[in-house]
Amino acid sequence: MQKLQMVDLKRQYEKIKPEVDKAIQSVIDSTAFIGGPQVNQLAAELATYVGVKHVIPCANGTDALQIALMALGLEPGDEVITPSFTYMATVEVVALLKLTPVFVDVYPDSFTMDIDCLKKAITPRTKAIIPVHLYGQSADMEPLLAIAAQHGIPVVEDNAQAIGGTYTFSDGRTVRTGSMGQISCTSFFPSKNLGCYGDGGAMFTNDDALAERLRMIANHGQKTRYYHEMVGCNSRLDAMQAAVLRVKLPHLDSYCDARRTAADFYDKAFANNPKITTPFRAANARHVFHQYTLKLNGVNRDEVNQKLADRDIPSMIYYPVPCHKQEMLKAYNTANADLPVTNMLQDCVISLPMHTELTNEELTYIANNLLEIVG
Ligand SMILES: *Cc1c(COP(=O)(O)O)cnc(C)c1O
């Protein structure tokens, strides 16, 4: 057995090597390195895949979130509601733009935004809500969108971990994550479900006016070259990354299936151990397992993490310090915010290797060792 990794990009690459190599070579041959047909075609293909009108590629997922908030025209001091149990980038852009992050707790099972907490957190100053489809599972968007609409607050989906996932509304309509908010954002960081071979990201919207603003902001605030209408930034996806993504996008559904198959294996292996809680799968969301994250109880999580490492099995804590307790936000005084579920999860979650190439032999080895360690 090869050395286990959290994410094995090498074996995935080997399966698509001829297509990827050809695509990269064609970009070099064309010398259209920035923008151009590869980027435009990727945007069109992603729009079809996710089911939205406009896709604006950009440099990374963090930029996508930042540009989304800029396009909504938020003013310093405006409140943005987000979970604290997420990757820091979700919240960092809020602080960067001098907006005020307002943290809400998450559900202990799905790890996504608690809708009752959201209701209580809304004030007249709330100007955006950022649900995060954490670990690959959609937040409960139907009630969230209803509350946002009732208050006229735009929703920015953080879909960095869930591209390929779906959400089903009570009327039976099934849509892709990333198609429900006024704007949604994703990341093509190599380890994401749709990853490129460098940095990349994109913004998604059905709103023509917002699409134009997003495009302008990502391009120095200009629509016509050298006529700058607003303060923007420079955030572009390069053509080589677009070419790689165009090779990988047709595989995304089968990649998600492979992750779900690995998750099924783990679920079955851990089903009867009272110290291990396997990931909850909401009936109305198709979980695409960016991470396979367990909750441990009655054992020391950090010891388990170390003992797995001693057996050459990688595991990760996503995330050891929730956003509201990060030094970065000390000016906002959020460290003591009332987020009991987030604080509890911080100490009990652990993520196992999860990627598209896990074999039964590897899964068996990981599962058996974890069961032995947990006891
Ligand atoms: C990865 C990630 C981001 C940021 O994406 P980058 O491309 O790394 O900037 C934002 N939010 C979440 C939830 C992420 O997982």
mmCIF file of C-alpha atoms and ligand atoms in Angstrom, residues 59-63 65 86-87 89-90 132 134 158 160-161 186-189 192 199-201 290 319, ligand 1:
data_model
loop_
_atom_site.group_PDB
_atom_site.id
_atom_site.type_symbol
_atom_site.label_atom_id
_atom_site.label_comp_id
_atom_site.label_asym_id
_atom_site.label_seq_id
_atom_site.Cartn_x
_atom_site.Cartn_y
_atom_site.Cartn_z
ATOM 1 C CA ALA A 59 -8.030 34.249 -8.744
ATOM 2 C CA ASN A 60 -9.192 32.232 -5.715
ATOM 3 C CA GLY A 61 -12.155 31.538 -3.465
ATOM 4 C CA THR A 62 -11.239 34.204 -0.943
ATOM 5 C CA ASP A 63 -11.221 36.873 -3.666
ATOM 6 C CA LEU A 65 -16.079 36.218 -1.409
ATOM 7 C CA THR A 86 -15.911 27.606 8.844
ATOM 8 C CA TYR A 87 -12.587 28.275 7.188
ATOM 9 C CA ALA A 89 -11.498 33.063 4.625
ATOM 10 C CA THR A 90 -15.297 33.322 4.911
ATOM 11 C CA VAL A 132 -21.296 27.879 4.236
ATOM 12 C CA LEU A 134 -19.376 22.969 5.094
ATOM 13 C CA ASP A 158 -19.810 30.000 0.315
ATOM 14 C CA ALA A 160 -15.983 26.396 -1.791
ATOM 15 C CA GLN A 161 -16.444 22.924 -0.307
ATOM 16 C CA THR A 186 -16.332 28.763 -5.021
ATOM 17 C CA SER A 187 -12.656 27.865 -4.897
ATOM 18 C CA PHE A 188 -10.609 25.742 -7.271
ATOM 19 C CA PHE A 189 -7.778 25.235 -4.776
ATOM 20 C CA LYS A 192 -11.254 21.137 -3.401
ATOM 21 C CA ASP A 199 -5.127 28.854 -7.357
ATOM 22 C CA GLY A 200 -8.515 29.640 -8.802
ATOM 23 C CA GLY A 201 -12.047 30.660 -7.908
ATOM 24 C CA HIS A 290 -15.233 17.459 0.600
ATOM 25 C CA TYR A 319 -10.888 23.654 12.345
HETATM 26 C C1 LIG B 1 -11.108 26.969 0.522
HETATM 27 C C2 LIG B 1 -12.166 27.812 1.121
HETATM 28 C C3 LIG B 1 -12.243 29.203 0.882
HETATM 29 C C4 LIG B 1 -11.172 29.981 0.177
HETATM 30 O O1 LIG B 1 -10.761 29.524 -1.036
HETATM 31 P P1 LIG B 1 -9.256 29.859 -1.571
HETATM 32 O O2 LIG B 1 -9.319 29.507 -2.990
HETATM 33 O O3 LIG B 1 -8.315 29.049 -0.774
HETATM 34 O O4 LIG B 1 -9.056 31.330 -1.372
HETATM 35 C C5 LIG B 1 -13.320 29.882 1.394
HETATM 36 N N1 LIG B 1 -14.261 29.275 2.136
HETATM 37 C C6 LIG B 1 -14.212 27.962 2.415
HETATM 38 C C7 LIG B 1 -15.309 27.342 3.217
HETATM 39 C C8 LIG B 1 -13.156 27.184 1.930
HETATM 40 O O5 LIG B 1 -13.112 25.882 2.223
#
